[in-house]
Short mmCIF file of C-alpha atoms in Angstrom, two decimals:
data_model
loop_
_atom_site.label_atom_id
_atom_site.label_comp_id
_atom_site.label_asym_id
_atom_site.label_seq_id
_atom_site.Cartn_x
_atom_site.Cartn_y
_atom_site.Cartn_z
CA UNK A 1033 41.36 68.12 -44.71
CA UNK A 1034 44.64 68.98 -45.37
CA UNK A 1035 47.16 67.01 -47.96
CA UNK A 1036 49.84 65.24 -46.15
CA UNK A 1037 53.49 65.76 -47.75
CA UNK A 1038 56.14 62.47 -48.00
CA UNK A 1039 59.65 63.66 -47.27
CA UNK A 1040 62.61 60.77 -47.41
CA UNK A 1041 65.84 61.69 -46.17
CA UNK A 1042 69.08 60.07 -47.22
CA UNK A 1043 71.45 60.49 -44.14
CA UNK A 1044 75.17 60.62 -44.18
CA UNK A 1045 77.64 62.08 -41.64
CA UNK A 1046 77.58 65.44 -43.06
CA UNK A 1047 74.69 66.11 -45.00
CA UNK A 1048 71.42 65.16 -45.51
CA UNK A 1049 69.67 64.79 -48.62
CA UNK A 1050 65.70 65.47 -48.53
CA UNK A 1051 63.12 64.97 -50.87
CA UNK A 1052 59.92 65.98 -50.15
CA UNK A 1053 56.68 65.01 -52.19
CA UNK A 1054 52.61 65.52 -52.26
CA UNK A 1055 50.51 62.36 -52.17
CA UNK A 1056 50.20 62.63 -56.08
CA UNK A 1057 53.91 62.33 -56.10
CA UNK A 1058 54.93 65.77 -57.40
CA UNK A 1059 57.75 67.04 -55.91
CA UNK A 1060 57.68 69.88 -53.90
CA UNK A 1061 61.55 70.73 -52.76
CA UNK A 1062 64.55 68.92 -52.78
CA UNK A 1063 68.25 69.18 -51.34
CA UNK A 1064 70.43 69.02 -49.00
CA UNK A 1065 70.66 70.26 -45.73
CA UNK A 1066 74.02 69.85 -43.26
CA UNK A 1067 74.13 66.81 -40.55
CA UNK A 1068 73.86 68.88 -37.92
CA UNK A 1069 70.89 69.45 -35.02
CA UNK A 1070 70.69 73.18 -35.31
CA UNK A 1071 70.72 72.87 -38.93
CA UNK A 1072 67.88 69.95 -39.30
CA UNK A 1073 65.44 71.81 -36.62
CA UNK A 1074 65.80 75.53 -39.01
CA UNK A 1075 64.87 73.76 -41.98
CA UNK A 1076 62.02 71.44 -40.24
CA UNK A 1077 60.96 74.77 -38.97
CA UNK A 1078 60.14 75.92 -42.95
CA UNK A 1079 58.34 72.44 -44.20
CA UNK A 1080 54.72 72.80 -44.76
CA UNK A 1081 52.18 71.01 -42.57
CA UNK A 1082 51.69 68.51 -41.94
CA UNK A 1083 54.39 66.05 -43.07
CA UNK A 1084 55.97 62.67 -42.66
CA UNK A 1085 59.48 61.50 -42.96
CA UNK A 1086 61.48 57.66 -43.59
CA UNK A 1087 65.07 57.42 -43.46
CA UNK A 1088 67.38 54.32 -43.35
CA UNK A 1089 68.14 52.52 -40.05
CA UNK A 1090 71.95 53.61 -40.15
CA UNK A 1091 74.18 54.76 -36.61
CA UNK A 1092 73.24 58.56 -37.47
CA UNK A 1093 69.56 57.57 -37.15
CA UNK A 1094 68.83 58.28 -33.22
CA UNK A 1095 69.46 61.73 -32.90
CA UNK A 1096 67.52 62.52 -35.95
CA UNK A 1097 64.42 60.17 -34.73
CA UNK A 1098 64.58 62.32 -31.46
CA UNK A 1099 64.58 65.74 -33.02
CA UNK A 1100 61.62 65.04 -35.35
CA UNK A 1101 58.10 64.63 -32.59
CA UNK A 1102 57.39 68.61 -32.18
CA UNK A 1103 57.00 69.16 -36.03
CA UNK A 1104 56.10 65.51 -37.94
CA UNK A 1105 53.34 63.99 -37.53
CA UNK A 1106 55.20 61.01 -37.74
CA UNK A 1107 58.41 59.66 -38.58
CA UNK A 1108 59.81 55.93 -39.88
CA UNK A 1109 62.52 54.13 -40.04
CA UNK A 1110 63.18 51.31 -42.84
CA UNK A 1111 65.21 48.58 -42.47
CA UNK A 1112 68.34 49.23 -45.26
CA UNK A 1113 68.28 45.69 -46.03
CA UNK A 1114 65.16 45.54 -47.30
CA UNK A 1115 65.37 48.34 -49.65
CA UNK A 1116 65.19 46.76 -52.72
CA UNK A 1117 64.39 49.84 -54.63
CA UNK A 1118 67.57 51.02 -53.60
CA UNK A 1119 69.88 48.35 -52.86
CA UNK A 1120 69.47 47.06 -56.50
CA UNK A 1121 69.26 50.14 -58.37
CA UNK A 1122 71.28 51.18 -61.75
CA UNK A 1123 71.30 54.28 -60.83
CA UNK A 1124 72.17 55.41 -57.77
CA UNK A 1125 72.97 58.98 -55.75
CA UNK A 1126 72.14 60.71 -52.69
CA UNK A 1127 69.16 62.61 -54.24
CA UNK A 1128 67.57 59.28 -56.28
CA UNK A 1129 68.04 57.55 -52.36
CA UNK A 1130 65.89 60.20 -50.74
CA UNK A 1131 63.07 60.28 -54.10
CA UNK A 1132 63.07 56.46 -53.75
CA UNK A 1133 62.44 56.72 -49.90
CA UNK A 1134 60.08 59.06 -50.16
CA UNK A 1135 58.25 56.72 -52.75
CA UNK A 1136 58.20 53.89 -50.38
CA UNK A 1137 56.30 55.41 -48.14
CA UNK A 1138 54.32 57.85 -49.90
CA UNK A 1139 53.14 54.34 -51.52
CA UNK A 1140 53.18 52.34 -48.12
CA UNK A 1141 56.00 50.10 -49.57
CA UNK A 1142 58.51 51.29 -46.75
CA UNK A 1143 59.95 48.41 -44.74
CA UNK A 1144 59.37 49.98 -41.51
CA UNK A 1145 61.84 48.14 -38.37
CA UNK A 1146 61.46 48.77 -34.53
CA UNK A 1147 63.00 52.07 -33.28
CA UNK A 1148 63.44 51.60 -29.21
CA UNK A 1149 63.14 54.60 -27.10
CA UNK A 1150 65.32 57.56 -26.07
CA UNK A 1151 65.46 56.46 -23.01
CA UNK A 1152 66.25 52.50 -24.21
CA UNK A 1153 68.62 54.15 -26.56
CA UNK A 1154 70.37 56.17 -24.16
CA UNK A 1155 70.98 52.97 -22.14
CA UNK A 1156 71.94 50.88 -24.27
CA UNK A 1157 74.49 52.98 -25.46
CA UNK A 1158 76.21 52.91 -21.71
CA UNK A 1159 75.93 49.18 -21.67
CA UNK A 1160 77.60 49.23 -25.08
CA UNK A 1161 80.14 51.29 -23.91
CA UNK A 1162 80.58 49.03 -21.10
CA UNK A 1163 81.30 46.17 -23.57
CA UNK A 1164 83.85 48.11 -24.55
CA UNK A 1165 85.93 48.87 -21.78
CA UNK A 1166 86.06 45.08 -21.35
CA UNK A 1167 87.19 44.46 -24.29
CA UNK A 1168 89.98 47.08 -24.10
CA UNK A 1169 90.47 45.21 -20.52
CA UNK A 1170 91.41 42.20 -21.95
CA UNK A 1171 93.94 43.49 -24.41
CA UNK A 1172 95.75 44.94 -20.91
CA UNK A 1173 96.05 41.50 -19.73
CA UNK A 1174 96.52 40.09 -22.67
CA UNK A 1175 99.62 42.93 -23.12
CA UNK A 1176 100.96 41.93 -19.42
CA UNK A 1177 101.69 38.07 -20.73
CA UNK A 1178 103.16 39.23 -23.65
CA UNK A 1179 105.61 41.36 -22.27
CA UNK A 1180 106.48 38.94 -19.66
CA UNK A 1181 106.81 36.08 -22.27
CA UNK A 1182 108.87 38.55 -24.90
CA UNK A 1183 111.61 39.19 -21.56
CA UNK A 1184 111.56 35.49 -21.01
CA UNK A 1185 109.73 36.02 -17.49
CA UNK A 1186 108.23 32.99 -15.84
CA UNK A 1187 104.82 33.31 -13.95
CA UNK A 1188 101.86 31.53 -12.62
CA UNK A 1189 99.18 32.50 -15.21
CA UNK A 1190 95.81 31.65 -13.02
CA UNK A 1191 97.73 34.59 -10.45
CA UNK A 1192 99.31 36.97 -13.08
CA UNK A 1193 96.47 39.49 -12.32
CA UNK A 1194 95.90 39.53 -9.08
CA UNK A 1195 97.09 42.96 -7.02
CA UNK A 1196 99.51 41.36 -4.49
CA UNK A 1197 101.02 38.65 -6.99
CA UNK A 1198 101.48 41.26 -9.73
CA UNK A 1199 103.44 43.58 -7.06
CA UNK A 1200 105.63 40.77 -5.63
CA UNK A 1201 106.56 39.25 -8.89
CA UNK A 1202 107.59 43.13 -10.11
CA UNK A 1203 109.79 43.16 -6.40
CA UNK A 1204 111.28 40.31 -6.21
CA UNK A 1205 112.06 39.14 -10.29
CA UNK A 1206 115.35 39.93 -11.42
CA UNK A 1207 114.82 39.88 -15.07
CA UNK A 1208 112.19 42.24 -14.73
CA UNK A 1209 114.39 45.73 -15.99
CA UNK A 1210 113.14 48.86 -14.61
CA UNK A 1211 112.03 49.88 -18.60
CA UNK A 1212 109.60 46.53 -18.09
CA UNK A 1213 108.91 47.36 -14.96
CA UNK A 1214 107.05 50.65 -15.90
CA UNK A 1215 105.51 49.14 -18.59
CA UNK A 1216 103.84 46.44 -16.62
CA UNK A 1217 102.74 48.76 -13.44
CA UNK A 1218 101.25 51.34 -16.81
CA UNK A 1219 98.98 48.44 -18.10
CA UNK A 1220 98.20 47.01 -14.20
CA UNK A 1221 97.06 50.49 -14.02
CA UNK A 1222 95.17 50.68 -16.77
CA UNK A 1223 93.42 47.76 -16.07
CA UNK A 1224 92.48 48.76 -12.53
CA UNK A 1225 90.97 51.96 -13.85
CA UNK A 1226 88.68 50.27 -16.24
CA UNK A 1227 88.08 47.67 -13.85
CA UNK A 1228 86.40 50.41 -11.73
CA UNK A 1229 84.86 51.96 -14.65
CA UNK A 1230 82.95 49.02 -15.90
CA UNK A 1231 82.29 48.62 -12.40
CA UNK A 1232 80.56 51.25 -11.87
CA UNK A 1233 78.63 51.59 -15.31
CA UNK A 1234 77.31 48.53 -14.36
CA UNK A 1235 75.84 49.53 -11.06
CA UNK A 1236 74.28 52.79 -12.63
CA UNK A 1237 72.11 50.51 -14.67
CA UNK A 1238 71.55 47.84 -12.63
CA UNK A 1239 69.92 50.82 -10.15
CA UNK A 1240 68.31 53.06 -12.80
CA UNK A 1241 64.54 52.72 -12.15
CA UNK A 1242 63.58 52.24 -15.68
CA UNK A 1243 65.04 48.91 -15.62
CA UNK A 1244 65.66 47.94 -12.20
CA UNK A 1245 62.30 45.21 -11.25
CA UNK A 1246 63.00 44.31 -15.21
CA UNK A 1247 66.54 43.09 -14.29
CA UNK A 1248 65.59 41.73 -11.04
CA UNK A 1249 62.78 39.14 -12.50
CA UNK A 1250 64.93 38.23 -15.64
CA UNK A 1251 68.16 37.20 -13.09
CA UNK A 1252 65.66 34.60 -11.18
CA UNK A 1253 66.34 32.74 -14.45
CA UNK A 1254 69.44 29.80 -13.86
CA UNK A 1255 72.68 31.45 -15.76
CA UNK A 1256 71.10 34.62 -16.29
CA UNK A 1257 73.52 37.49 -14.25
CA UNK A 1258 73.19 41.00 -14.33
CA UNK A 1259 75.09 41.28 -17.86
CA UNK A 1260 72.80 39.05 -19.68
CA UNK A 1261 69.82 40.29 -18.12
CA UNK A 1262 70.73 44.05 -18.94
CA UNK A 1263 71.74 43.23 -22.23
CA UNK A 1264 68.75 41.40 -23.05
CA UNK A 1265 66.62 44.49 -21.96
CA UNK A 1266 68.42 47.32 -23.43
CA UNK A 1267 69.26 45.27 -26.95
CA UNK A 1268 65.08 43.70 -27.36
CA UNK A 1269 63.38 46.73 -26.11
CA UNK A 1270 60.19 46.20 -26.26
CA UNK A 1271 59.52 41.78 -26.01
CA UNK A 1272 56.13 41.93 -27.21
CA UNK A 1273 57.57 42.96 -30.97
CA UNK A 1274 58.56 39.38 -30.97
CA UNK A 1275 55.02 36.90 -32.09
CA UNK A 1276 56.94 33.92 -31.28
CA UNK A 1277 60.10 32.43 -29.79
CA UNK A 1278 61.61 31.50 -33.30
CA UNK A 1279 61.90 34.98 -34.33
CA UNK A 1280 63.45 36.34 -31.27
CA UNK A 1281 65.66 33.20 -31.90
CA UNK A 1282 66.52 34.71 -35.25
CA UNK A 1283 66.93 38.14 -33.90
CA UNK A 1284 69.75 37.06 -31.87
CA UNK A 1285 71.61 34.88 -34.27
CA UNK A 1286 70.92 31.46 -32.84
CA UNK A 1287 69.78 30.10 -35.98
CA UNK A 1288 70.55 29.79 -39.88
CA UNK A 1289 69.03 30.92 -42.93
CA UNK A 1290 67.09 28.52 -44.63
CA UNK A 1291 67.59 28.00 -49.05
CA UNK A 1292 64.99 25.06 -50.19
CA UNK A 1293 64.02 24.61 -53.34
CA UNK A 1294 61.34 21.75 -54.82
CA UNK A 1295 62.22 18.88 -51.74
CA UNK A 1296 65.74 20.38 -51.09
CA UNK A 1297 66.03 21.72 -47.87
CA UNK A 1298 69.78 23.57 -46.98
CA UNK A 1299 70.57 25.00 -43.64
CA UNK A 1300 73.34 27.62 -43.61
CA UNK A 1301 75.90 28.37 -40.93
CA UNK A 1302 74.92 31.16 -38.29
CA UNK A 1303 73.20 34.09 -40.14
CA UNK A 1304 75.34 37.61 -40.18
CA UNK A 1305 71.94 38.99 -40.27
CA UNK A 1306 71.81 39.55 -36.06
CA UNK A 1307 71.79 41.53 -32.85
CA UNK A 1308 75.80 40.74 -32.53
CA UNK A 1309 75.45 42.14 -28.73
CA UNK A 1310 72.50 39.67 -28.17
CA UNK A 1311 74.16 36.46 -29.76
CA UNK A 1312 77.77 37.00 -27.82
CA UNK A 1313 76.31 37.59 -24.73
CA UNK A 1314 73.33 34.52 -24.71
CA UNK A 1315 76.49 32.08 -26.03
CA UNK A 1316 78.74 33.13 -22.97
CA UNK A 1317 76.14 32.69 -20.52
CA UNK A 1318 75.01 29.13 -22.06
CA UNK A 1319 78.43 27.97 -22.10
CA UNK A 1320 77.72 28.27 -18.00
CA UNK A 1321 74.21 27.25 -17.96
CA UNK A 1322 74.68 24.12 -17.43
CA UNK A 1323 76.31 24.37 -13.99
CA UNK A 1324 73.29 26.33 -13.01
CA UNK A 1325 70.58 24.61 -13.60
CA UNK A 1326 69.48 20.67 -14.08
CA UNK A 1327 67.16 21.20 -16.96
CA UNK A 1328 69.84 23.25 -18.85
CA UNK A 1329 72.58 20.51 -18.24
CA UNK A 1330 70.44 17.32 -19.24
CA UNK A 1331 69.84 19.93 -22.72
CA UNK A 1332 73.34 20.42 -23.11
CA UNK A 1333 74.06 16.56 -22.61
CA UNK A 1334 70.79 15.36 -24.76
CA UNK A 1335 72.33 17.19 -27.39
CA UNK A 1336 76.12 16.69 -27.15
CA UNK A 1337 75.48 12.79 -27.62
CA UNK A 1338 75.05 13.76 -30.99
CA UNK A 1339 78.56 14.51 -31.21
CA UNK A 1340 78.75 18.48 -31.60
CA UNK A 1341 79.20 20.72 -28.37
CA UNK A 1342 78.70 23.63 -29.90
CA UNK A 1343 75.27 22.89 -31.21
CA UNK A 1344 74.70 22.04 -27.17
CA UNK A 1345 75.88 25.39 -26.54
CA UNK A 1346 73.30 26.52 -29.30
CA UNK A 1347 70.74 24.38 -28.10
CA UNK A 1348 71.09 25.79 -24.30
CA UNK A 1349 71.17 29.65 -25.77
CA UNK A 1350 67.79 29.09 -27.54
CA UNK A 1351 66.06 27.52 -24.31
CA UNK A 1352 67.66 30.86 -22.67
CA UNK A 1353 65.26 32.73 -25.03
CA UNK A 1354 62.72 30.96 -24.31
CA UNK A 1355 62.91 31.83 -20.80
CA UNK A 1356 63.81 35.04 -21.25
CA UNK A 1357 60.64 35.98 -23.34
CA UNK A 1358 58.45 34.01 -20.79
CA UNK A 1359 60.08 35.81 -18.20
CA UNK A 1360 59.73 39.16 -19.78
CA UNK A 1361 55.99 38.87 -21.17
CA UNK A 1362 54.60 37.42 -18.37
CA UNK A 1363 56.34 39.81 -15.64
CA UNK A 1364 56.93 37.17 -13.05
CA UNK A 1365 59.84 35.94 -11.30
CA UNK A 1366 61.19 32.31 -13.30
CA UNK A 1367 59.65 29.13 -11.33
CA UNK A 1368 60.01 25.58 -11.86
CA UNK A 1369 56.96 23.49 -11.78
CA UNK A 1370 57.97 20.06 -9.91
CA UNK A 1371 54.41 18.47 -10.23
CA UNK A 1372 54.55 18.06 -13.54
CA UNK A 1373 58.51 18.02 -14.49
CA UNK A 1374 58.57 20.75 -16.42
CA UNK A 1375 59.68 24.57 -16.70
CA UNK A 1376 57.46 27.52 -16.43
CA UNK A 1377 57.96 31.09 -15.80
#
């Protein structure tokens, strides 16, 4: 049987430090290598078999992960948070990161978290970039009113963006100059090109057969549109990494950390510990919820008596994951039981 060799990697946007170790700890090489693919696949090439990697969760993860099945036998990723050999450490460098790493899992201390798919991660990196473009939408319109307000231009703001309002109040407005004038048909422009954009980013996914009957079952939920559906696919991956409702809950920031202490109980605000993606999107679409769907709305209300709407809001996003999990583990289309008054999916 042959020994197994521990490598950890400490990743950065150049280089990459490596440390690689036998299973009695001795090291074997160390270095560093440049951040590059052609680079990382020659020196993979020259590691002796068979081997096993960890590495931080960090945004230069992915293309690493994919370039690692044809030579290690395996390869994990820790969750940086949870580090504590590194996070609180004295001492602290690029090579002592990748020795520590290596460590952890030569010793099977490595906080390993969930690495999605290629094809997930390829996804969800359109969708992202979808999130984007409406963002950079908004700032358009939001650019359009401020140019109009700065010249002293009045104009109906529920109509400002609509094509044939926008061209007659450019035609007919006299204090519209022509230097304003070009400025406001630039960012109408703009804002009709990444109109079609998102547009059609949207479609591409909404069509692409890996998540197409996915989508389809998760929008017979009430509130639940294309967006929220594809967001919720692409961002959770795989639903069945969740054991219960509470910790998807937690995964996308619907709920605060907990201090207690003897009989003291404290709960703090949101946690910053989240899928941001996740949390924006499931708080826009339970702000509409309610207009959807009767069960939703007497949640909302139940809980707004109390005298907080957002904690409604928060209440309604949280019965959205329940649904969606339901939804997603069970593979059926959402249905609403009327014989016994109560939701099931």
């Amino acid at each position: 049987m042959q020994n197994m060799y521990y490598i950890g990697l400490d990743v950065h946007k150049r280089t990459i430090s490596y440390c690689v170790k036998d299973a009695s700890g001795a090291i074997h090489a160390e270095g560093t290598i440049p951040a590059t693919c052609f680079d990382l696949d020659r020196w993979m090439k020259t590691l002796p078999q068979p081997w096993t990697a960890a590495m931080e969760a960090t945004v230069f993860t992915g293309w690493i992960y994919d370039h690692s099945p044809p030579h290690a036998a395996a390869l994990k990723v820790a969750h940086p948070l949870l580090l504590r050999a590194i996070a609180a450490a004295k001492k602290k460098n690029d090579r002592i990161d990748a020795s520590k790493i290596c460590d952890c899992l030569r010793c099977d201390f490595l906080p390993e978290c969930y690495m999605a798919s290629t094809a997930i991660r390829e996804r969800r990196r359109t969708l992202r970039y979808r999130n984007l473009l409406v963002r950079q939408m908004v700032q358009m319109k939001n650019k359009i009113g401020m140019l109009l307000m700065e010249a002293g231009v009045s104009y109906n703001k529920q109509r400002l963006h609509k094509a044939g309002y926008f061209r007659g109040l450019l035609a007919t407005n006299p204090d519209i100059d022509e230097g304003l004038g070009s400025l406001l048909r630039l960012c109408r422009e703009t804002v009709v090109r990444l109109q079609k954009t998102e547009s059609a980013l949207v479609r591409s996914l909404e069509r692409d057969s890996l998540l197409m009957d996915r989508v389809e079952r998760l929008m017979t939920i009430p509130a639940v549109g294309p967006i929220t559906a594809l967001t919720w696919a692409l961002e959770v991956g795989e639903v069945q990494r969740f054991s219960s409702i509470k910790k998807a809950i937690s995964y996308c920031g619907l709920c605060g950390e907990e201090k207690s202490s003897a009989d003291t109980v404290q709960r703090t605000p949101l946690s910053k510990q989240r899928n941001k993606h996740l949390q924006t999107t499931l708080i826009e679409a339970a702000k509409m919820a309610p207009r959807n769907s009767p069960e939703l709305a007497m949640l909302y209300n139940k809980e707004k008596q109390k005298g907080n709407a957002n904690r409604a809001t928060l209440a309604v996003a949280r019965k959205l994951v329940a649904y969606l999990m339901a939804v997603d583990r069970g593979q059926r289309n959402f249905q609403v039981m009327e014989t016994n008054n109560c939701i099931a999916a």
